XYZ file of C-alpha atoms in Angstrom:
704
model
C -0.082 -0.018 0.009
C 1.256 3.541 -0.719
C 0.018 6.221 1.584
C 1.203 9.811 1.720
C 1.832 11.244 5.283
C -1.496 12.824 6.089
C -2.421 14.837 9.132
C -4.003 11.750 10.511
C -1.010 9.520 10.199
C 1.147 12.285 11.616
C -1.003 12.428 14.645
C -0.782 8.749 15.100
C 2.958 8.865 14.629
C 3.259 11.508 17.388
C 1.033 9.627 19.738
C 3.003 6.509 19.205
C 6.363 8.238 19.947
C 4.989 10.237 23.027
C 3.480 7.001 24.404
C 6.881 5.053 24.018
C 8.613 7.726 25.739
C 6.157 7.610 28.653
C 6.366 3.981 28.769
C 10.157 3.903 29.021
C 10.095 6.155 31.997
C 8.008 3.755 34.206
C 9.251 1.106 36.366
C 7.881 -2.471 36.489
C 5.937 -1.873 39.660
C 4.276 1.206 38.178
C 3.353 -0.968 35.117
C 1.710 -3.673 37.390
C -0.533 -0.894 39.092
C -1.595 0.550 35.786
C -2.500 -2.948 34.643
C -4.709 -3.355 37.540
C -6.381 0.083 36.757
C -7.197 -1.062 33.242
C -9.496 -3.622 34.729
C -11.076 -1.774 37.552
C -11.052 2.096 36.966
C -13.591 2.346 34.172
C -16.862 4.131 35.498
C -20.168 4.940 33.932
C -19.149 8.537 33.145
C -16.051 7.241 31.195
C -15.939 7.593 27.460
C -13.415 4.777 27.119
C -14.393 1.090 26.849
C -11.610 -1.552 27.304
C -12.999 -4.337 25.046
C -15.457 -5.121 22.395
C -16.916 -8.680 22.562
C -18.105 -8.670 19.075
C -14.615 -8.265 17.479
C -13.252 -11.455 18.877
C -16.350 -13.232 20.363
C -14.115 -13.430 23.595
C -12.892 -11.180 26.464
C -9.906 -10.056 24.570
C -8.812 -6.303 25.434
C -8.444 -3.572 22.710
C -4.700 -4.061 22.900
C -5.055 -7.685 22.185
C -7.521 -7.228 19.195
C -5.499 -6.945 15.780
C -8.292 -4.916 14.029
C -9.686 -1.625 14.176
C -12.690 -1.249 16.510
C -14.535 1.618 18.065
C -17.202 1.583 20.678
C -19.861 4.190 21.542
C -20.758 3.827 25.116
C -24.286 4.532 26.568
C -23.178 7.848 28.230
C -22.565 9.452 24.860
C -26.024 8.254 23.675
C -27.569 9.846 26.865
C -25.633 13.152 26.604
C -26.650 13.514 22.807
C -30.329 12.464 23.542
C -29.920 10.232 20.698
C -32.998 8.132 19.481
C -31.775 6.581 16.227
C -28.780 4.607 15.408
C -27.803 7.299 12.982
C -27.493 9.767 15.595
C -25.199 7.462 17.402
C -23.085 6.277 14.437
C -22.259 10.066 13.606
C -19.693 9.741 16.438
C -17.354 7.448 14.231
C -15.817 9.059 11.230
C -15.649 5.663 9.380
C -19.414 5.591 9.053
C -21.316 7.670 6.400
C -25.093 8.069 6.047
C -27.119 7.189 2.935
C -30.815 6.939 2.243
C -33.408 7.464 5.043
C -36.576 6.655 2.987
C -39.185 4.135 4.196
C -38.566 4.879 7.796
C -35.085 3.204 8.030
C -31.400 4.116 7.673
C -28.503 3.058 5.415
C -24.953 3.425 6.280
C -21.484 3.155 4.837
C -18.491 1.740 6.618
C -15.094 2.652 5.101
C -17.039 3.489 1.925
C -18.895 0.072 1.608
C -22.660 0.093 1.979
C -23.714 -2.037 4.917
C -26.261 -4.874 4.076
C -29.478 -4.628 6.036
C -29.705 -8.412 6.462
C -26.043 -9.254 7.285
C -24.160 -6.318 8.577
C -25.920 -5.647 11.962
C -25.624 -7.678 14.898
C -27.434 -7.814 18.250
C -25.212 -9.320 20.957
C -23.199 -11.097 18.217
C -26.207 -12.403 16.171
C -27.513 -11.243 12.826
C -30.364 -8.649 13.298
C -32.707 -7.796 10.527
C -32.177 -3.975 10.245
C -34.871 -2.859 7.762
C -36.203 -0.303 10.325
C -35.187 2.430 12.657
C -33.215 0.251 15.248
C -34.081 1.110 18.818
C -30.982 2.271 20.734
C -32.667 2.839 24.330
C -31.977 -0.789 25.065
C -28.216 -0.642 24.303
C -25.527 -0.188 26.650
C -22.887 0.267 23.910
C -22.537 -0.002 20.036
C -19.393 -1.586 18.586
C -18.218 -0.613 15.136
C -15.985 -3.598 13.838
C -14.120 -2.410 10.757
C -13.127 -4.348 7.895
C -14.036 -7.781 6.379
C -15.215 -9.984 9.384
C -16.476 -13.166 7.794
C -14.324 -15.289 10.159
C -16.793 -14.977 12.954
C -19.923 -14.095 11.184
C -20.006 -15.402 7.693
C -21.494 -13.524 5.016
C -20.800 -9.855 5.493
C -19.792 -6.635 3.547
C -16.150 -5.481 3.332
C -16.639 -2.324 5.384
C -17.488 -4.144 8.564
C -20.263 -4.725 11.064
C -22.284 -2.795 13.776
C -22.673 -4.957 16.949
C -25.452 -3.552 19.308
C -24.970 -4.805 22.850
C -28.172 -5.021 24.919
C -28.480 -3.627 28.557
C -28.460 -6.490 31.235
C -29.974 -6.574 34.556
C -28.124 -5.025 37.427
C -27.767 -6.563 41.023
C -28.627 -3.398 42.672
C -32.180 -1.946 42.317
C -32.252 1.101 39.840
C -35.139 3.129 38.247
C -34.867 5.694 35.696
C -37.681 7.658 34.394
C -37.466 10.630 32.001
C -38.845 12.727 29.138
C -37.278 14.823 26.416
C -38.989 17.017 23.695
C -37.849 19.530 21.146
C -38.992 22.921 19.608
C -40.994 21.124 16.943
C -43.157 19.399 19.311
C -41.467 15.960 19.345
C -41.671 14.040 22.656
C -40.195 10.972 24.267
C -41.102 9.274 27.499
C -38.991 6.304 28.902
C -38.665 4.083 31.784
C -35.760 1.831 32.659
C -36.057 -0.333 35.849
C -33.527 -3.028 36.886
C -32.760 -5.086 39.972
C -32.880 -8.528 41.785
C -36.086 -10.465 41.568
C -35.369 -12.608 44.661
C -33.792 -12.158 48.021
C -30.481 -13.725 47.098
C -30.158 -11.792 43.890
C -29.591 -15.001 41.929
C -32.457 -13.993 39.471
C -32.416 -10.467 38.089
C -34.586 -8.529 35.649
C -34.585 -5.362 33.651
C -37.291 -3.650 31.513
C -37.256 -0.509 29.227
C -40.332 1.127 28.046
C -40.344 3.905 25.496
C -43.124 6.067 23.851
C -42.075 8.415 21.162
C -43.884 11.057 18.928
C -41.812 12.757 16.356
C -42.538 15.813 14.302
C -40.346 16.838 11.391
C -40.096 20.185 9.409
C -40.567 18.855 6.103
C -44.270 19.210 4.780
C -46.711 17.299 2.352
C -48.637 19.297 -0.292
C -51.584 19.658 2.241
C -49.410 21.419 4.558
C -49.074 18.482 7.213
C -45.628 17.766 8.754
C -44.097 14.290 8.578
C -44.792 12.374 11.823
C -43.858 9.118 13.473
C -45.153 7.203 16.433
C -43.155 4.514 18.194
C -43.505 2.382 21.084
C -40.801 0.123 22.404
C -40.933 -2.629 25.165
C -37.888 -4.657 26.189
C -37.663 -7.224 29.019
C -34.711 -9.568 30.033
C -34.409 -12.056 32.916
C -31.137 -13.216 33.964
C -30.559 -16.102 36.332
C -27.371 -17.717 38.119
C -27.262 -21.444 37.678
C -25.566 -22.286 40.969
C -21.915 -21.537 40.449
C -21.621 -23.238 37.030
C -23.607 -21.142 34.633
C -25.691 -18.159 33.609
C -29.057 -18.220 31.726
C -31.071 -15.325 30.353
C -34.227 -14.832 28.333
C -35.247 -11.702 26.454
C -38.296 -10.252 24.651
C -38.548 -6.906 22.763
C -41.187 -5.303 20.724
C -41.070 -2.330 18.391
C -44.173 -0.716 16.905
C -43.135 2.137 14.765
C -45.637 3.957 12.378
C -44.581 6.834 10.147
C -45.519 8.873 7.190
C -43.415 8.036 4.183
C -40.874 10.698 2.959
C -38.805 9.370 0.160
C -36.539 12.364 0.133
C -35.979 15.589 -1.688
C -35.237 15.812 -5.529
C -32.490 17.892 -6.874
C -31.863 19.260 -10.550
C -28.515 19.182 -12.225
C -27.381 22.282 -10.363
C -28.129 20.687 -6.940
C -31.240 22.930 -6.450
C -34.172 21.169 -4.720
C -37.245 20.806 -6.820
C -40.055 22.555 -5.072
C -38.005 23.504 -2.067
C -35.806 21.385 0.319
C -38.896 20.980 2.779
C -41.179 19.801 0.023
C -42.361 16.043 0.260
C -43.495 14.497 -2.955
C -45.149 11.530 -1.306
C -48.799 11.789 -0.506
C -49.702 12.676 3.230
C -51.620 9.277 3.305
C -48.607 7.121 2.564
C -47.132 5.271 5.513
C -45.152 2.364 6.867
C -46.527 0.419 9.809
C -43.921 -1.861 11.429
C -44.098 -4.454 14.117
C -40.877 -6.295 15.150
C -40.534 -8.893 17.822
C -37.372 -10.444 19.172
C -37.554 -13.389 21.412
C -34.782 -15.675 22.503
C -32.193 -16.584 25.242
C -28.745 -17.704 25.904
C -26.995 -20.133 28.333
C -23.396 -19.919 29.349
C -21.700 -22.799 31.249
C -18.357 -22.601 33.128
C -16.263 -25.594 32.484
C -13.854 -24.965 35.059
C -11.814 -21.829 35.452
C -10.462 -21.730 31.871
C -13.209 -22.938 29.517
C -16.806 -21.717 28.904
C -19.516 -22.812 26.473
C -22.156 -20.450 25.361
C -25.322 -21.181 23.388
C -27.609 -18.442 22.000
C -30.746 -18.317 19.992
C -33.103 -15.366 18.678
C -36.248 -15.455 16.742
C -36.939 -12.091 14.905
C -40.539 -11.595 13.468
C -40.799 -8.372 11.296
C -43.924 -7.272 9.632
C -44.327 -4.197 7.784
C -47.284 -2.687 5.916
C -45.989 -0.157 3.276
C -49.101 1.779 2.010
C -46.969 3.686 -0.618
C -47.882 6.665 -3.190
C -44.398 5.771 -4.713
C -43.899 9.221 -6.454
C -41.564 9.347 -9.461
C -40.404 12.259 -11.761
C -41.193 12.458 -15.387
C -39.676 14.196 -18.355
C -41.772 17.330 -17.495
C -40.783 17.452 -13.768
C -37.545 19.534 -14.646
C -39.757 22.037 -16.509
C -42.970 22.452 -14.573
C -42.527 20.439 -11.284
C -45.277 17.890 -12.348
C -44.567 14.364 -11.559
C -46.535 10.920 -11.120
C -47.461 8.467 -8.486
C -47.761 4.599 -8.707
C -49.459 3.648 -5.537
C -49.477 0.250 -3.866
C -50.318 -1.525 -0.576
C -47.900 -4.212 0.415
C -47.188 -6.434 3.322
C -43.761 -7.731 3.987
C -43.194 -10.565 6.479
C -39.579 -11.459 7.405
C -38.676 -14.059 9.851
C -35.266 -14.500 11.083
C -33.920 -17.285 13.281
C -30.203 -17.120 14.490
C -28.178 -19.322 16.585
C -24.638 -19.626 17.835
C -22.579 -22.218 19.860
C -19.193 -20.968 21.119
C -16.466 -22.878 23.195
C -13.909 -20.441 24.632
C -10.786 -21.519 26.593
C -7.301 -20.779 27.624
C -4.422 -23.441 27.392
C -0.636 -23.197 27.705
C 1.363 -25.446 25.399
C 5.027 -25.143 26.233
C 5.755 -21.387 26.730
C 2.991 -20.277 24.432
C -0.474 -19.283 25.751
C -3.346 -20.076 23.487
C -6.758 -18.168 23.760
C -8.977 -20.595 21.772
C -12.401 -20.309 20.213
C -14.328 -22.998 18.317
C -17.838 -22.381 17.261
C -20.797 -22.424 14.807
C -23.372 -20.115 14.097
C -26.192 -19.801 11.453
C -29.167 -17.958 10.114
C -32.573 -19.165 8.843
C -34.319 -16.547 6.669
C -37.997 -16.558 5.408
C -39.789 -13.895 3.510
C -43.410 -13.629 2.382
C -45.038 -10.634 0.485
C -48.536 -9.673 -0.511
C -49.232 -6.635 -2.733
C -51.937 -4.693 -4.493
C -50.967 -2.244 -6.946
C -52.894 0.807 -8.433
C -52.575 2.850 -11.679
C -50.108 5.511 -12.435
C -51.621 9.002 -11.807
C -50.157 12.373 -12.676
C -49.689 15.029 -9.934
C -49.692 18.754 -10.142
C -47.092 20.291 -7.973
C -48.596 21.595 -4.724
C -51.656 19.392 -4.790
C -52.382 15.764 -3.462
C -53.974 12.883 -5.239
C -56.525 10.925 -2.964
C -55.741 7.550 -1.430
C -57.070 4.926 -3.935
C -57.878 2.498 -1.065
C -55.679 -0.249 -1.979
C -55.567 -3.303 0.251
C -52.872 -6.031 0.218
C -55.421 -8.527 1.767
C -57.039 -8.822 -1.741
C -53.912 -10.419 -3.011
C -54.413 -14.205 -2.592
C -51.024 -15.209 -3.956
C -47.833 -14.661 -1.868
C -44.336 -14.095 -2.981
C -41.978 -16.363 -1.007
C -38.229 -16.794 -0.663
C -36.012 -18.270 2.051
C -32.237 -18.911 2.532
C -30.112 -20.479 5.228
C -26.381 -20.350 6.043
C -24.254 -22.445 8.516
C -20.805 -21.591 9.418
C -18.154 -23.375 11.371
C -14.971 -21.393 12.744
C -11.838 -21.765 14.827
C -9.642 -19.013 16.151
C -6.447 -18.987 18.297
C -4.909 -15.817 19.694
C -1.326 -17.109 20.846
C 0.716 -15.059 23.228
C 4.439 -16.065 22.529
C 5.987 -13.700 24.992
C 5.541 -10.149 26.602
C 5.990 -8.487 23.238
C 4.473 -10.833 20.494
C 0.902 -12.257 19.767
C -0.168 -13.969 16.629
C -3.795 -14.605 15.610
C -4.864 -17.120 13.263
C -8.411 -18.338 12.309
C -10.556 -19.866 9.716
C -14.217 -20.402 8.808
C -16.177 -22.557 6.338
C -19.544 -21.609 5.288
C -22.493 -23.271 3.519
C -25.225 -21.137 1.954
C -28.448 -22.287 0.667
C -30.951 -20.073 -1.227
C -34.526 -20.491 -2.744
C -35.832 -17.618 -4.645
C -39.268 -18.382 -4.539
C -41.133 -17.582 -7.804
C -38.005 -18.053 -9.905
C -36.660 -21.539 -10.478
C -33.397 -22.484 -8.945
C -31.698 -20.849 -6.062
C -27.988 -19.979 -5.899
C -26.226 -22.239 -3.350
C -22.533 -21.383 -2.447
C -19.741 -22.263 0.039
C -16.811 -20.153 1.139
C -13.697 -20.489 3.272
C -12.594 -17.279 5.054
C -9.253 -16.923 6.755
C -7.702 -14.294 8.967
C -4.375 -13.681 10.195
C -2.980 -11.115 12.609
C 0.253 -10.155 14.314
C 0.580 -7.938 17.382
C 3.838 -6.418 18.801
C 3.685 -4.698 22.139
C 6.617 -2.284 22.396
C 5.327 -1.409 25.841
C 2.741 -2.650 28.297
C 0.358 0.114 27.283
C 0.605 -0.011 23.546
C 0.437 -2.545 20.538
C 1.192 -2.282 16.853
C -0.593 -4.701 14.613
C -0.935 -6.128 11.277
C -3.890 -8.162 9.754
C -5.120 -9.814 6.741
C -8.820 -10.791 6.546
C -11.494 -11.798 4.105
C -15.177 -11.654 3.553
C -17.735 -13.035 1.072
C -21.358 -12.096 -0.032
C -23.543 -14.729 -1.918
C -24.575 -13.584 -5.279
C -28.152 -13.921 -6.417
C -28.958 -16.118 -9.278
C -30.044 -14.496 -12.350
C -32.065 -15.194 -15.580
C -30.151 -15.929 -18.721
C -32.732 -14.356 -20.778
C -34.454 -17.618 -21.809
C -36.014 -18.612 -18.238
C -32.963 -20.507 -17.064
C -31.400 -19.332 -13.780
C -27.656 -18.993 -13.545
C -25.627 -19.354 -10.371
C -22.378 -17.195 -9.749
C -19.603 -17.198 -7.425
C -19.953 -15.076 -4.183
C -18.459 -11.444 -4.284
C -15.300 -11.567 -2.057
C -13.154 -9.051 -0.456
C -9.574 -8.895 0.979
C -8.020 -6.408 3.539
C -4.706 -5.632 4.543
C -4.514 -3.525 7.636
C -1.740 -2.038 9.804
C -2.535 -0.192 12.985
C -1.396 0.909 16.435
C -3.419 1.394 19.917
C -1.983 3.335 23.078
C -3.495 3.706 26.443
C -2.248 7.048 27.862
C -2.808 9.084 31.064
C -2.992 6.117 33.516
C -4.971 4.055 30.886
C -7.727 6.619 30.797
C -7.313 7.685 27.234
C -7.161 5.255 24.183
C -5.501 6.466 21.035
C -5.847 4.447 17.900
C -4.731 4.616 14.344
C -4.822 2.479 11.193
C -4.169 2.333 7.518
C -6.097 -0.152 5.419
C -6.442 -1.535 1.866
C -9.604 -3.291 0.756
C -10.470 -4.865 -2.478
C -13.908 -6.287 -3.209
C -13.871 -8.522 -6.296
C -16.507 -10.646 -8.290
C -19.114 -7.702 -8.578
C -21.845 -9.033 -10.784
C -22.812 -6.730 -13.811
C -25.115 -7.110 -16.724
C -23.187 -6.097 -19.871
C -26.097 -6.681 -22.103
C -29.771 -5.621 -21.636
C -32.676 -6.832 -19.450
C -34.072 -8.776 -22.442
C -30.762 -10.228 -23.532
C -28.529 -10.211 -20.532
C -24.693 -10.667 -20.633
C -23.569 -11.373 -17.084
C -19.922 -10.779 -15.936
C -18.121 -10.747 -12.654
C -14.972 -8.927 -13.560
C -15.751 -5.657 -11.617
C -14.201 -4.671 -8.400
C -14.050 -1.896 -5.840
C -10.868 -0.715 -4.234
C -10.913 1.295 -1.068
C -7.723 2.387 0.760
C -7.422 4.938 3.619
C -6.340 5.822 7.011
C -8.194 6.645 10.350
C -7.423 7.830 13.848
C -9.393 8.106 17.068
C -9.053 9.327 20.543
C -11.380 8.220 23.290
C -11.512 8.697 27.073
C -10.445 11.004 29.841
C -7.954 13.839 28.892
C -8.050 15.408 32.299
C -9.956 15.114 35.558
C -12.932 17.086 34.158
C -12.502 16.871 30.240
C -13.691 13.693 28.391
C -13.563 13.317 24.596
C -14.547 10.992 21.664
C -13.013 12.137 18.393
C -12.162 10.492 15.076
C -11.074 11.367 11.509
C -10.756 9.295 8.372
C -9.039 9.718 4.828
C -10.609 7.466 2.207
C -9.756 6.953 -1.390
C -12.493 4.854 -2.988
C -13.253 4.028 -6.646
C -14.593 1.253 -8.820
C -12.183 -0.780 -10.981
C -12.795 -2.930 -14.184
C -16.379 -1.629 -14.123
C -18.195 -1.305 -17.475
C -20.128 1.891 -16.405
C -18.395 3.104 -13.177
C -14.751 2.602 -13.794
C -12.633 5.024 -11.871
C -15.641 6.473 -10.139
C -16.198 6.975 -6.444
C -19.265 5.500 -4.799
C -22.099 7.826 -3.788
C -21.976 9.315 -0.139
C -18.363 8.512 0.462
C -16.227 11.622 1.043
C -12.371 11.823 1.084
C -12.244 13.348 4.378
C -14.564 13.091 7.540
C -14.269 13.935 11.196
C -16.190 14.009 14.372
C -15.662 14.894 17.937
C -17.930 15.033 21.108
C -16.560 16.353 24.375
C -17.664 16.817 27.893
C -16.270 19.211 30.413
C -17.379 18.993 33.993
C -17.451 22.513 35.488
C -18.554 21.217 38.813
C -19.578 17.799 40.164
C -23.192 18.710 39.175
C -22.757 20.973 35.990
C -21.265 19.807 32.714
C -21.014 21.414 29.273
C -20.866 19.584 25.830
C -19.719 20.467 22.427
C -19.710 18.447 19.320
C -18.370 18.882 15.749
C -19.171 16.683 12.770
C -17.550 17.319 9.333
C -18.279 15.662 5.913
C -16.059 16.434 2.970
C -17.344 16.790 -0.529
C -19.286 13.664 -1.752
C -20.851 12.588 -4.987
C -24.704 12.456 -4.962
C -24.728 9.605 -7.368
C -22.525 6.585 -8.413
C -22.213 8.049 -11.751
C -20.288 10.989 -10.274
C -22.407 13.833 -12.026
C -23.503 15.965 -9.061
C -20.926 16.807 -6.170
C -22.389 17.715 -2.929
C -20.818 20.375 -0.687
C -18.911 19.454 2.273
C -20.200 20.807 5.665
C -19.499 21.097 9.279
C -22.086 20.941 11.902
C -21.818 22.265 15.582
C -23.887 20.800 18.400
C -23.682 21.928 21.983
C -25.447 21.113 25.295
C -25.290 21.536 29.062
C -26.387 19.324 31.961
C -27.085 19.849 35.707
C -27.736 17.227 38.488
C -29.660 17.793 41.683
C -29.702 15.253 44.404
C -32.921 15.152 46.485
C -32.650 12.313 49.017
C -32.404 9.057 47.254
C -33.341 10.603 43.975
C -31.007 12.118 41.314
C -32.444 14.667 38.956
C -30.702 15.252 35.645
C -31.622 18.224 33.503
C -30.197 18.627 29.916
C -30.582 21.314 27.285
C -28.910 20.568 23.979
C -28.863 22.671 20.393
C -28.321 20.338 17.512
C -26.806 22.423 14.465
C -26.159 25.511 16.545
C -25.254 27.613 13.448
C -28.348 26.344 11.475
C -26.102 25.057 8.660
C -27.924 23.670 5.639
C -26.464 20.424 4.506
C -27.341 16.927 2.699
C -26.778 14.205 5.180
C -27.116 11.349 2.524
C -28.628 10.070 -0.688
C -29.822 6.941 -2.272
C -27.173 7.301 -4.906
C -29.677 7.272 -7.821
C -31.150 9.647 -10.486
C -34.198 9.522 -12.627
C -35.206 11.743 -15.668
C -32.306 14.136 -15.054
C -33.084 14.549 -11.353
C -31.307 13.216 -8.255
C -33.907 11.436 -6.051
C -33.811 10.011 -2.523
C -31.974 13.027 -1.209
C -32.029 13.591 2.617
C -31.238 16.956 4.083
C -30.046 17.273 7.786
C -31.841 18.869 10.458
C -31.893 22.673 10.786
C -31.265 24.125 14.391
C -33.186 22.056 16.933
C -33.611 22.762 20.608
C -33.904 19.791 22.825
C -34.793 19.524 26.631
C -34.693 16.535 28.874
C -35.583 15.726 32.435
C -34.622 12.336 34.187
C -34.976 11.158 37.533
C -32.952 8.114 38.890
C -33.420 6.457 42.126
C-alpha cells in the first residue's frame, strides 16, 4: 500500500512516539499498578471502553485485538439525547449516512454500503435491520471495521455494527425521563432493573419507550411528517448455581410513520419545489411491528473454559401503503410528476443461533486463547401486494388515497435462505511482546428464490491472520489480513434459465497501533487499510438479453485515527477522523468513479467538560467533505461542518438524582445534505435527505 503522510497518520505517529517515551520512564511496579487500573478503573461516566466482545467473540482487550474497532458507550448516547442508530454512529468518522426513506437508515463503513440483512448484529447475532433500530435498550454500540467473515459468515467488506443490549443489575435502579424539542416531538422512557429474589440470583430489567416525532418537512396539504413509536424490552437473568448463567429476552417495536422518500435535486443541486417539500402523499405510511424473542446459556467448564449457546427469533412485519412518487420528463420544466401507488405487506422471519467454546491453554511457553464455534441464520420472507394505476400529480396538490389493500392479493411471493458456518480462532501469546492470531471459517449457503426456479447455493472459506507487537505494556502495533464474502443472487439468462454465480469476495490488509495513555484513561488508535472487493456482478447486455460478468471490483484504501477517554480530571472526549480513497475498478459503467455518499475526508468529535460535580458542558463537531450524490459522479455535494452543543445539571434530593439537560443540534443552522440513495431519474437526483436545521432539545430524568 502507498499512503502519503497525512495529518491523520502524523497524529498517530506523534502519539506512538510520546507513548513510547512515557512507557520507558515507568518502572515495572508502576506498570503492574496501571494494569490493575485497566480492569477496575472504568466508570459509567468514562467515554473509554476497554474491550469489544463482538470483535473477537471473547474477552480480549482492545490492545489484544488486531483489528480496528471503536465503541460508542451509553453515556454518549444519553448526552446527545440520541433516539436513532444514525445519531449514534455519527460519532465515528468511518461511518457515512445514505438513504433514510421508508422509515429506515442506510450506512456506509469505510465506503462500503452495509447490508440490512447481514451487517448488523445484536449481541453477536445477525439482526434484520430494515427499520429504525431502537437504541434505548443498548449499553454500547461496537463498530467492527473491515472484512469480518471469520466469525460471522457473509458480511460486507466495510465491517459490522454490533449492538450490545442492557443487562439486569444486581442493585435496584429506576430511571424515568422525558425529552422534547421545539417542533413538538416528545419521548417518555422508563428503565427499571434489579434483583427479583432475596439472594439476587435472579435479576430482571425492563425498558419502555413512547415517542412521537414531528419533522419540519411538509406534504402538499401542509401536514408535517410524523412518526409514532413504542418500544418494550424485558430480560430475565439467572445464576445457575456456580456453574452457569442463563437469560431470556423479549423486545417489541411498533413504529408507524408517514413516508418521506426524500427531496429531488436538479442538475445544479437545487431542490425541486424547495428542500422541505415532500413528493409523497400525506396518506402514505409504513406500519412496522418487530418482535425479538430468545435466550442464551453460558456454562463454566472449570476456570479456563466456557461454552455459550444463544438463539433469537425475529419476526418483522411491515405494511407499506405507498404513493411511490417518481419524476417524469416534465418535472424539470413544470414540477409535475406521477405516483404509482401500492399497498404491500412484507413478512420477514429470521432465526439465528450460535454455539461458542472459549478456553485458555498453555502449550510449552505459548499461551493460547482458543475459540471454536458455529453459528447460522434461517431467513424466510413472504409478500402480499396490490398495485394501483399511475396517476399524474400537479405540484402543490395531493391525489386521493385509492384505497388499495394487500389483503386482496391471494398469491404470496416467497423466498428463503439459510447459512451455516463453522469457525476456529487461536490468539497465541508467545511472550510479553508478541502475539499471533490465526483463524478460519467454512460456510455453507443455501438459497431458494421463490417464484424463480433454482436458487444459488454457495460455499466459502474465510481466513484471518494477525500479528501484534507490544513495544510497551500500554501499547500495541498490529497487522492483519482478513477476507469476507457475500453470496450473489442467481439471475435469468434471458431464456428462463437461472444461472448461479460465485460469491463476491473481499480482501483487506490493515496495519494499526493502539495506545492507552494518562493512567490508561485515554485510548489512541490509528490504522491504514487497503480493501478490494471482487466478483461484482454486472449485466453487460440488456434486461431482455443479459450478458452477465463478474470482472468488476471496488478498491478502497485509507487511514483513520481515534481518541477516546478522559483527557483530564474534568474533560472527556471521543474524536475520530478518516481519509478515504475509494473507486470502482474494471467496471463497465463506473470505472474510476467513487461510490455515492463517500467523502475523501470525514471527522467527528464530542466532548464533555465538568464545570462542577453537578454541572457539565458538551460540544460536538461533525464534518463531512465533498461527496458525490450518485454513483455516476455527475453531481457533487458540498462538504459541511455541523456544531452541536449542550449543558446538563444534576440535583440530588434524598435518594433521587434529577438530571436536567438542554441541547442545541446544529447550533449555527447549517444547511447540508446528510445522505442520498445514490440514484437519479429523468435528469433529477432522487432520494436526497437534508440534515436537521437548528433544533432545541430539553430532557428531565429522575434516577432512584
